[in-house]
Tab-separated table of C-alpha atoms in Angstrom:
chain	number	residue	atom	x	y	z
A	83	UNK	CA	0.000	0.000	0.000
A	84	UNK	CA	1.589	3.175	-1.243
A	85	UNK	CA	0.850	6.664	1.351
A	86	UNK	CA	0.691	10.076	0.189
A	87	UNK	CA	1.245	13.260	1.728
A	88	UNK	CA	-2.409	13.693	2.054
A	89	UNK	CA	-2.507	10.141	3.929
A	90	UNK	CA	0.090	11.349	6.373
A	91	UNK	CA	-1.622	15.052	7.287
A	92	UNK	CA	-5.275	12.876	7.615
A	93	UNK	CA	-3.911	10.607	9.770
A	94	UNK	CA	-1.855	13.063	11.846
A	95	UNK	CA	-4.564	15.086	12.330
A	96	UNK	CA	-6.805	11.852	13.167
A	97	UNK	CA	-3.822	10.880	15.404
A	98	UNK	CA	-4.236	14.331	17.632
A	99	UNK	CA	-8.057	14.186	17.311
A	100	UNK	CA	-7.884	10.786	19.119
A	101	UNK	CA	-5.527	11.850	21.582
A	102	UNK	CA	-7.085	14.946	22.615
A	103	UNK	CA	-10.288	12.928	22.956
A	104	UNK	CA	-8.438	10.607	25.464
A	105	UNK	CA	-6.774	12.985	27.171
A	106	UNK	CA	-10.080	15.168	27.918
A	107	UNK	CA	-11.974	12.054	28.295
A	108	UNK	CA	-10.695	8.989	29.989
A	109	UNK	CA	-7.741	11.103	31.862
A	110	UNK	CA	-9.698	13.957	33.067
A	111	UNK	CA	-11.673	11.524	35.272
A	112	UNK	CA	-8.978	10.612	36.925
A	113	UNK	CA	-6.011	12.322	39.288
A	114	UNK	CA	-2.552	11.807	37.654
A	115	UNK	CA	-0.433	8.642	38.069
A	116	UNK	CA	1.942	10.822	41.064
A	117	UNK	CA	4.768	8.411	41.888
A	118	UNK	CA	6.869	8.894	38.452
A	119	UNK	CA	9.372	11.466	40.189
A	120	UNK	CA	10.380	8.845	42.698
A	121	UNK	CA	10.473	6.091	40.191
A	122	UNK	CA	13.141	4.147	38.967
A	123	UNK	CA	12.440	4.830	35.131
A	124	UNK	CA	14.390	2.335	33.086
A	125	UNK	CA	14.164	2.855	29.403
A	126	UNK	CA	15.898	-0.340	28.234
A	127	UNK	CA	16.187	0.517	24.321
A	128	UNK	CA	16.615	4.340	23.824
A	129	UNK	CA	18.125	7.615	22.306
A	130	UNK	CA	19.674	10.407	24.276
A	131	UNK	CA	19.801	12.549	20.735
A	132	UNK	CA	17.956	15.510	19.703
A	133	UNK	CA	16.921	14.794	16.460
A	134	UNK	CA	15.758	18.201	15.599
A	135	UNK	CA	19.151	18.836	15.781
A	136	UNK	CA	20.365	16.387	13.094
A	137	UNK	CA	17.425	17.221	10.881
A	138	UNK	CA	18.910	20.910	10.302
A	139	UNK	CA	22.591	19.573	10.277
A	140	UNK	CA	21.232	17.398	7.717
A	141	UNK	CA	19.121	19.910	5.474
A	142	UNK	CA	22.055	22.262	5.727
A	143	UNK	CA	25.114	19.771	5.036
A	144	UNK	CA	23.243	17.289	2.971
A	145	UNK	CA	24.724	15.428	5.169
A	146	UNK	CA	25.751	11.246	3.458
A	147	UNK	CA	26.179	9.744	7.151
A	148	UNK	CA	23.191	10.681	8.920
A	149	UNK	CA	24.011	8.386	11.771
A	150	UNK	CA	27.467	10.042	12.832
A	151	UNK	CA	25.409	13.547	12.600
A	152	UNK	CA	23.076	12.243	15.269
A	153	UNK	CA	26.358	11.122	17.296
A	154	UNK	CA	26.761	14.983	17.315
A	155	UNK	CA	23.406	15.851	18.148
A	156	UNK	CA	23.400	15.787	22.040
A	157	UNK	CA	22.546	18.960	23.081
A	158	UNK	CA	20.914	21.311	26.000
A	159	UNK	CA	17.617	20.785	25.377
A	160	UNK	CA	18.111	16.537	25.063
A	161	UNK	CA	19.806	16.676	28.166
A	162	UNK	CA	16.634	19.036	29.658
A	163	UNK	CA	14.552	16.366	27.930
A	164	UNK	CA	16.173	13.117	29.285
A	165	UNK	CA	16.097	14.827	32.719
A	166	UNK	CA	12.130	16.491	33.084
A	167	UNK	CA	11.051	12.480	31.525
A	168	UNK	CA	12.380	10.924	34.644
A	169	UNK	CA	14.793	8.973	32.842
A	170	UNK	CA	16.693	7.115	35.411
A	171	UNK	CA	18.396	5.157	33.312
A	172	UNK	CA	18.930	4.351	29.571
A	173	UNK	CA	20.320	1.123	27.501
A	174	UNK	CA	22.066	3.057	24.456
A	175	UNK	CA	22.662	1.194	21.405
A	176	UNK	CA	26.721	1.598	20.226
A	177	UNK	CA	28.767	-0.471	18.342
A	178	UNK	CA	28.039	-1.874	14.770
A	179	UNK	CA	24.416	-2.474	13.911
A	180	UNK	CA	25.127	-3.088	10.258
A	181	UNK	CA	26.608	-1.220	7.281
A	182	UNK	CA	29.823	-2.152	5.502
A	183	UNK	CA	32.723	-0.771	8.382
A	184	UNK	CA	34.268	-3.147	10.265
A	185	UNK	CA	32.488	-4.451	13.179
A	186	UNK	CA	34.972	-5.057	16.178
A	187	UNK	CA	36.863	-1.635	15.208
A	188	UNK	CA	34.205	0.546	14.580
A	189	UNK	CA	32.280	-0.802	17.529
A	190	UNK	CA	35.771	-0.229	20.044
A	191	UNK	CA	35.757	2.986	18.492
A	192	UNK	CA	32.243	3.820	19.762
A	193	UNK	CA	32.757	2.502	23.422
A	194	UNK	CA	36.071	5.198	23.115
A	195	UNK	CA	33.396	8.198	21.761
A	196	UNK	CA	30.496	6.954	23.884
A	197	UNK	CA	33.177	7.529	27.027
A	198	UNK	CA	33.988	10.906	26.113
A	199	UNK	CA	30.384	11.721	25.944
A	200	UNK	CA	30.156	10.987	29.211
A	201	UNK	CA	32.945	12.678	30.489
A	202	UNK	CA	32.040	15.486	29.216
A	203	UNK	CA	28.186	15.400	30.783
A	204	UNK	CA	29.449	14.589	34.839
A	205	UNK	CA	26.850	16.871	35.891
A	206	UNK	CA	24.317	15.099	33.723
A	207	UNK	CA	25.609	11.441	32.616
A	208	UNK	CA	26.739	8.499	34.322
A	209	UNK	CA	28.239	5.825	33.001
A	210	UNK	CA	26.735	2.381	34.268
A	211	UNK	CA	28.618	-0.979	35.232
A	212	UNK	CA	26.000	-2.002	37.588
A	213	UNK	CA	22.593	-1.579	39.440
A	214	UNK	CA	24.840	0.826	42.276
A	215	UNK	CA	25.351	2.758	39.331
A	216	UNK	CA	21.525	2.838	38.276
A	217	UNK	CA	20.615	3.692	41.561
A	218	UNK	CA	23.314	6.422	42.037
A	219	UNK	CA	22.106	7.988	39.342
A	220	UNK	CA	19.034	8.273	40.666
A	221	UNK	CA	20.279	9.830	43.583
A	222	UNK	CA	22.181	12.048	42.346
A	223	UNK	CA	19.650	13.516	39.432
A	224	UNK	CA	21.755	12.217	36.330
A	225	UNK	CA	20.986	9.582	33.370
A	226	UNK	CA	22.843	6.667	33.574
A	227	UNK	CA	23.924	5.436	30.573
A	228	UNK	CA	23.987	1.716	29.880
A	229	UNK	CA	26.496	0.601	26.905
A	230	UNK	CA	25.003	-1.731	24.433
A	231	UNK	CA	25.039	-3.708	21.221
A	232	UNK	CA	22.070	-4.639	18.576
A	233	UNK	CA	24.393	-7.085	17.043
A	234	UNK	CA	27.360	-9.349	18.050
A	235	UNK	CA	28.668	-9.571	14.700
A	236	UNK	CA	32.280	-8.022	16.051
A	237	UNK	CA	32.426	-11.265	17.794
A	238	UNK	CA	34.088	-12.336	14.564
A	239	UNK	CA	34.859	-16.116	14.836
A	240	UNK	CA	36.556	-15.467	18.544
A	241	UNK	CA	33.406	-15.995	21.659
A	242	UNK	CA	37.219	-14.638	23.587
A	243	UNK	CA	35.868	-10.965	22.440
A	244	UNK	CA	32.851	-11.142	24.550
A	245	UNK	CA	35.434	-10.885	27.356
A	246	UNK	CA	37.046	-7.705	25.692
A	247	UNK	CA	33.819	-5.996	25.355
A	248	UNK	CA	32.700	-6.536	29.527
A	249	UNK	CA	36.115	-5.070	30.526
A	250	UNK	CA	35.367	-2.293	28.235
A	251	UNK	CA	31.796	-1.577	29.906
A	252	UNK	CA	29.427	-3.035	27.591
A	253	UNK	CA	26.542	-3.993	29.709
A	254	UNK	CA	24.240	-5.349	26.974
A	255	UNK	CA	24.500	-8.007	23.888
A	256	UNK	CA	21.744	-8.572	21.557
A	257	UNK	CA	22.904	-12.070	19.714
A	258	UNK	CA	21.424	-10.387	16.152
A	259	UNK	CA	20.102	-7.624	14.281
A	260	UNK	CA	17.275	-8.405	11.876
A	261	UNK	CA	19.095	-10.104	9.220
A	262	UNK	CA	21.471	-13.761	9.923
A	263	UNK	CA	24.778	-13.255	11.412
A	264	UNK	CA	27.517	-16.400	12.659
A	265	UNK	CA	25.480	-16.458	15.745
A	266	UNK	CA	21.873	-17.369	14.475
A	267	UNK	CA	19.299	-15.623	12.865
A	268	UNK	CA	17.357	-12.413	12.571
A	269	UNK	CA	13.745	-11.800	12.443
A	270	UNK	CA	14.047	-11.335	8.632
A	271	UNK	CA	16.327	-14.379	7.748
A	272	UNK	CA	14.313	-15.981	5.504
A	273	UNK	CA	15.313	-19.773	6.903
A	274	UNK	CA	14.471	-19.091	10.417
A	275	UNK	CA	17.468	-20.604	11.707
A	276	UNK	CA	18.579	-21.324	15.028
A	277	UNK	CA	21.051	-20.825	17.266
A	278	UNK	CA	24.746	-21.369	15.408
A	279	UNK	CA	27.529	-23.761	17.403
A	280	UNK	CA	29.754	-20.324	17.246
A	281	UNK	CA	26.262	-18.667	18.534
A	282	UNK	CA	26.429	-21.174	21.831
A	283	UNK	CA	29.958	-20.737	22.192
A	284	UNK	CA	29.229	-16.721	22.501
A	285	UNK	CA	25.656	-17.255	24.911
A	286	UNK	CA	28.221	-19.164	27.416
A	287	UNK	CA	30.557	-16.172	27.673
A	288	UNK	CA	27.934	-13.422	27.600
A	289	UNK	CA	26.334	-15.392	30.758
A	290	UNK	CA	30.354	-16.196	32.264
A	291	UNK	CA	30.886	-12.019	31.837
A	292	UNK	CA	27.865	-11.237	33.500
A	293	UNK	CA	26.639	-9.595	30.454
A	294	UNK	CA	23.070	-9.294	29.710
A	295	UNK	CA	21.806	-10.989	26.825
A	296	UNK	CA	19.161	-9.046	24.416
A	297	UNK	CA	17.033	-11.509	21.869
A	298	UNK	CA	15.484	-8.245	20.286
A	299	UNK	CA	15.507	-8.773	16.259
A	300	UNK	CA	16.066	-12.087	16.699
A	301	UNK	CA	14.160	-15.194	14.762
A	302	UNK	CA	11.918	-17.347	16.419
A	303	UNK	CA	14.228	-20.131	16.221
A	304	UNK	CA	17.009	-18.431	17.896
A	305	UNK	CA	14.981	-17.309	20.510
A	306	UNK	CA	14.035	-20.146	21.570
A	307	UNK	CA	17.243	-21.898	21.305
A	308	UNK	CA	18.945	-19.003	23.353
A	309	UNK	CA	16.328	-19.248	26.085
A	310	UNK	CA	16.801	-22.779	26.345
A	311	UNK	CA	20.422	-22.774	26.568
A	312	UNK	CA	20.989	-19.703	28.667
A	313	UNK	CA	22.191	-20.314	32.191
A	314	UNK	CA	21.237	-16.686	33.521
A	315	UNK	CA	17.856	-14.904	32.802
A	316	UNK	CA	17.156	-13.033	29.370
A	317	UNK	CA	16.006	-9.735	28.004
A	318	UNK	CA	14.469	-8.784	24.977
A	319	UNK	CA	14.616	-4.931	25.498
A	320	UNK	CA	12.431	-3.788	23.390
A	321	UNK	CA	9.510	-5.750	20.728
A	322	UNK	CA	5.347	-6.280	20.333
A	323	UNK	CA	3.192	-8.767	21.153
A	324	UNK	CA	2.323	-11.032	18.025
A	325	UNK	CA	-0.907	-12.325	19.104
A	326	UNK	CA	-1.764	-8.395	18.857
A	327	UNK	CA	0.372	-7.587	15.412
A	328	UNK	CA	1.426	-10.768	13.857
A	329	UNK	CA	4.620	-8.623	12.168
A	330	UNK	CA	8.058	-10.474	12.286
A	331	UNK	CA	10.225	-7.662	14.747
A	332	UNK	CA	7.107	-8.903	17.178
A	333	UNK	CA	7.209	-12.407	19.519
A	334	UNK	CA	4.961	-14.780	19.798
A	335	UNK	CA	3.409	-16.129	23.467
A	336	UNK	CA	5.563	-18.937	23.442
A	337	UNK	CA	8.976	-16.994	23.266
A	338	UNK	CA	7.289	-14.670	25.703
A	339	UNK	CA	6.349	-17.107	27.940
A	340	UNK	CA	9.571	-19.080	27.910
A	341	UNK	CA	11.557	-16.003	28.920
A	342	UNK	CA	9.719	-15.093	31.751
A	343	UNK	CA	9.718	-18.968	33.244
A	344	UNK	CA	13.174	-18.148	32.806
A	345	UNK	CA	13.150	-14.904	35.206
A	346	UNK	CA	14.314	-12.662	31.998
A	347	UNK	CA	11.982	-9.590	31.389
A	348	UNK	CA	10.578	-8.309	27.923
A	349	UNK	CA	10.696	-4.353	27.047
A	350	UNK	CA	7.354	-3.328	24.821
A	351	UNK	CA	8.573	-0.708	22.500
A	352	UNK	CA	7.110	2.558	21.278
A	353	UNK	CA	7.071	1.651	17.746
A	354	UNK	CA	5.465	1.112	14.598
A	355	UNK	CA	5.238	-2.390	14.709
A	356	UNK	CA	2.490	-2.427	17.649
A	357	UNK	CA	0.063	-2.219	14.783
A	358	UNK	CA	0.089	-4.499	11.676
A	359	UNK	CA	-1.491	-1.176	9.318
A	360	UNK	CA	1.944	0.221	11.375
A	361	UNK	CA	-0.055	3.271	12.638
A	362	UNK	CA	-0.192	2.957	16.099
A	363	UNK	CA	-0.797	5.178	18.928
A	364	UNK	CA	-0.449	5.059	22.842
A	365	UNK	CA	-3.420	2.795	23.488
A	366	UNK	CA	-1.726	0.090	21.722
A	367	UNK	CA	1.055	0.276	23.510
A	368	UNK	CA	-0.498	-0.217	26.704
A	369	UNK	CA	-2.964	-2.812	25.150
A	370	UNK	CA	1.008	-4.416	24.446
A	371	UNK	CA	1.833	-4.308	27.779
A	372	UNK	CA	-0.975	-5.354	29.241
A	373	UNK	CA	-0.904	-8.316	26.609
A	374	UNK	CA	2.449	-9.209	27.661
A	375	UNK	CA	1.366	-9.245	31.622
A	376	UNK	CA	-1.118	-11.725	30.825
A	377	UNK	CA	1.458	-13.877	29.220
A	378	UNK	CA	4.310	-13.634	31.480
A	379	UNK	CA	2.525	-11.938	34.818
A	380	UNK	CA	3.670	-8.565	36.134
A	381	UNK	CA	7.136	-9.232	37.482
A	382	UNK	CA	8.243	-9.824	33.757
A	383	UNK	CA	7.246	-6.730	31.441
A	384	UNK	CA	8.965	-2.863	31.118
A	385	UNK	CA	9.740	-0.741	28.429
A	386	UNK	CA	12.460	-0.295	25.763
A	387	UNK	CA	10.900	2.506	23.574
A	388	UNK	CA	13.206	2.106	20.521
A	389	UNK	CA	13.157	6.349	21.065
A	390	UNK	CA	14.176	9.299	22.850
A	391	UNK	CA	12.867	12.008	24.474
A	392	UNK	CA	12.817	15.073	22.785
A	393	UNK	CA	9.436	15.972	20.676
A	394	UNK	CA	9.728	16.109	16.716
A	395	UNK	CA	9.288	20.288	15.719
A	396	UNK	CA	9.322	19.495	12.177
A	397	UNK	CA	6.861	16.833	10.496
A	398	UNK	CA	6.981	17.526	7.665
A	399	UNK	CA	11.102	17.640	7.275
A	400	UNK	CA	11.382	14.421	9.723
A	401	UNK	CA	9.204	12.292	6.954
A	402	UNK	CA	11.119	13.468	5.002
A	403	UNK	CA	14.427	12.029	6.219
A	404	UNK	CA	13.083	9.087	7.753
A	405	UNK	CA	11.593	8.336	4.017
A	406	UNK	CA	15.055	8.350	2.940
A	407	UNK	CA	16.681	6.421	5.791
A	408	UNK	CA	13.766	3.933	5.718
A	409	UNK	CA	15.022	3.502	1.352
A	410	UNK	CA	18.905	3.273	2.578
A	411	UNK	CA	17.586	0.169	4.799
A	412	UNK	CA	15.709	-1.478	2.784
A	413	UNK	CA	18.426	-1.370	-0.485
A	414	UNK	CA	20.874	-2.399	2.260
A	415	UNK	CA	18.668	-5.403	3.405
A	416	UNK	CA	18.363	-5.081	7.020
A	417	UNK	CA	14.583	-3.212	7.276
A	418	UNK	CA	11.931	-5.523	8.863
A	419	UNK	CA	8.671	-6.022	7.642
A	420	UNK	CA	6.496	-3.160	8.846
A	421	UNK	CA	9.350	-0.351	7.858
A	422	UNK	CA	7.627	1.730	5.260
A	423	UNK	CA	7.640	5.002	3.707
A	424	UNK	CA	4.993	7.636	5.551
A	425	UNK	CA	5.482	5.408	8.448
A	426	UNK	CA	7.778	6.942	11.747
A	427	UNK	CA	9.552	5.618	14.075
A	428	UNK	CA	7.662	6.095	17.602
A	429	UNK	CA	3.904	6.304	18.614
A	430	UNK	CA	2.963	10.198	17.006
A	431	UNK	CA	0.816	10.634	20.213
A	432	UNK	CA	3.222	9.554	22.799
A	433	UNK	CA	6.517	11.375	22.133
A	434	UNK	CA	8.561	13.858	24.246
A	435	UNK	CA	8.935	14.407	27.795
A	436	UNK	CA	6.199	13.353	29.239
A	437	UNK	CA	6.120	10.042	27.561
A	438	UNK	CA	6.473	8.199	30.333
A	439	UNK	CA	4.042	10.222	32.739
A	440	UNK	CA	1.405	10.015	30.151
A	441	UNK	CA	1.873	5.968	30.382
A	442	UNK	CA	1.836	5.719	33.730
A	443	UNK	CA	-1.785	7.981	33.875
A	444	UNK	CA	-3.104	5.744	30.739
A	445	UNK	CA	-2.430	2.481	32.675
A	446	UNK	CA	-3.305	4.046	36.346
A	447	UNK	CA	-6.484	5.021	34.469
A	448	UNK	CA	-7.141	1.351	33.402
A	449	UNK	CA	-7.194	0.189	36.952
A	450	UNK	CA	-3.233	-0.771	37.108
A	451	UNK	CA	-1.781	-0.953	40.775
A	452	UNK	CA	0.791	1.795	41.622
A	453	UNK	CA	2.972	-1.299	42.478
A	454	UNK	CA	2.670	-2.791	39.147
A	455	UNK	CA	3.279	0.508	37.006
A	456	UNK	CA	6.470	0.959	39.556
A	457	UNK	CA	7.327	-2.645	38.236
A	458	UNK	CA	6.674	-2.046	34.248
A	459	UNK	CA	8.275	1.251	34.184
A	460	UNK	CA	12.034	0.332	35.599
A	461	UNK	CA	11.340	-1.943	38.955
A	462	UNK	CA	11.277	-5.105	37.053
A	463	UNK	CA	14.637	-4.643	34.600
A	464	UNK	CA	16.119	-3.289	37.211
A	465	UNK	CA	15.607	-6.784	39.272
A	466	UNK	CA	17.180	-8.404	36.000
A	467	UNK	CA	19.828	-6.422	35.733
A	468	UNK	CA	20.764	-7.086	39.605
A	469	UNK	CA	20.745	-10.760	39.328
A	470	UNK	CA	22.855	-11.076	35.566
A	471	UNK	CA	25.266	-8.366	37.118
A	472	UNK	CA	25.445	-8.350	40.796
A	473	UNK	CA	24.474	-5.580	42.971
């Protein structure tokens, strides 16, 4: 199905109609959700970018590597952002995703920038190598920042490199990205393949090095496989439900409910792929979670939002580029099925800083338990994260 212009401005307008409707309907009934600013807030797949920022560095440069412009585009009013969302805590993808570098140097090279970053945020950043860390940074009003891969292609053929990677502060290892790499398969691979011999001999040192193991993007297959063979708990940081949106980035009850018997947690994202037509809004994301609770109970679901913080200013502009991106990825390969042009990357009507306040009110508005949204919205990862790392 091809969108137009005039597609996209009747369903953004349709897309503020129907949240203005449930924010003067269901939410006015109700007091707000008031325990966010004491949370723990763990967003367990996110940005820390301002992407308004790379949009004009983009229009003005034409830029040709619109991912190292975004690198650059950490400024004031993300940091203001990050902080007035009650962001405790945030697992930042680094390292190689896919593209034709190298993987293990470009992806040391990243942990080296990623540092500097930092370093140069102490009032506002904080570096995390465990759950003191998360909690620290809590206490001391900064983001922690939790180093982590979508791929463990720069594994090469040597499971040794896992090692290399912990020492360096990598906190977080998802086995693949969406297409088949010498560890198993992606959601796209086309054979649905499982978990490699190389791919077992990597899941042993991830679980020796205390690292936490992501199954986002994987295949079924692998999933399963890793589950099975894992000898600490699993993530996967940041999907759908596929009995709601039967779209391949999305798992099915069975992987769900295998990882939570497991003690691992899932992360329900913020993204197009809630919603098979792949225009979704905030309702389906909590009808996610609340999917996912049934399958795995409440001790077992948060959020990875696939997003940051800072609101889109420019529509019109950000189709524009995501358009373009969305045509680099799918030339390339490595797009998953629900990627599309006129299609963006988070949930129009739950973006910017109050994301995660607005959640908290839609599912305290549903009759959730103050205990429970405490759980889904960083109390639960941050359980899972104690137990794979140590306090």
């Amino acid at each position: 199905m091809s969108i137009t212009r005039r597609d996209l401005l009747k369903y953004s307008a349709a897309a503020s109609t129907a949240s203005a409707l449930f924010n003067s309907s269901a939410l006015a009934q109700d007091k707000p959700w008031p325990n966010l600013k004491q949370s723990i807030v763990i967003n367990n797949l996110g940005g820390i970018d301002n992407p308004n920022s790379w949009l004009k560095a983009d229009a003005k440069h034409q830029s040709k590597d619109p991912v190292r412009s975004r690198l650059r585009s950490l400024d004031e009013r993300a940091l203001n952002d990050m902080h007035n969302s009650g962001t405790t805590a945030v697992n930042l993808t680094i390292g190689y995703v896919a593209g034709p570098m190298d993987p293990f140097e470009h992806s040391v090279k990243d942990i080296a920038h990623w540092n500097q970053v930092i370093q140069q945020y102490p009032n506002d950043l904080l570096k995390v190598e465990s759950v003191a860390d998360i909690l620290q940074a809590k206490k001391s009003g900064r983001v922690g920042i939790i180093l982590g891969f979508q791929n463990a292609a720069m594994m090469g053929d040597n499971a040794e490199r896992v090692d290399i990677f912990a020492g360096l502060g990598v906190k977080v290892i998802q086995l693949t990205y969406n297409v088949a790499n010498q560890i198993g398969s992606g959601s796209m691979a086309p054979d649905n393949g499982g978990l490699t011999p190389f791919g077992h001999e990597v899941l042993e040192r991830l679980n020796a090095s205390r690292t936490l193991v992501d199954l986002s993007h994987s295949g079924e297959k692998t999933c399963l496989d890793a589950i099975r063979a894992s000898q600490s708990p699993i993530a996967i940081t940041h999907t759908g439900c596929r009995a709601l949106s039967n779209l391949p980035r999305n798992k099915t009850d069975q992987e769900l409910k295998r990882l939570a018997d497991k003690g691992g947690c899932v992360g329900i994202y913020f993204m197009p792929f809630l919603k098979e037509d792949s225009f979704p809004n905030a309702l389906d994301v909590v009808s996610h979670i609340e999917h996912a609770i049934k399958v795995c109970g409440e001790d077992h679901v948060g959020i990875g939002t696939d997003g940051g913080t800072t609101r889109i200013d420019d529509m019109a502009a950000y189709h524009t580029a995501i358009d373009a991106e969305i045509e680099r990825r799918q030339k390339a390969g490595i797009s998953a099925k629900g990627e599309k042009k006129g299609v963006v990357p988070f949930i129009p009507d739950l973006q910017g800083p109050e994301q995660f306040q607005k959640l908290a009110d839609m599912l305290y508005s549903r009759g959730h338990s103050s205990s429970r949204i405490e759980k889904i919205l960083g109390g639960n990862f941050l359980r899972l994260k104690k137990e794979v790392w140590g306090a």
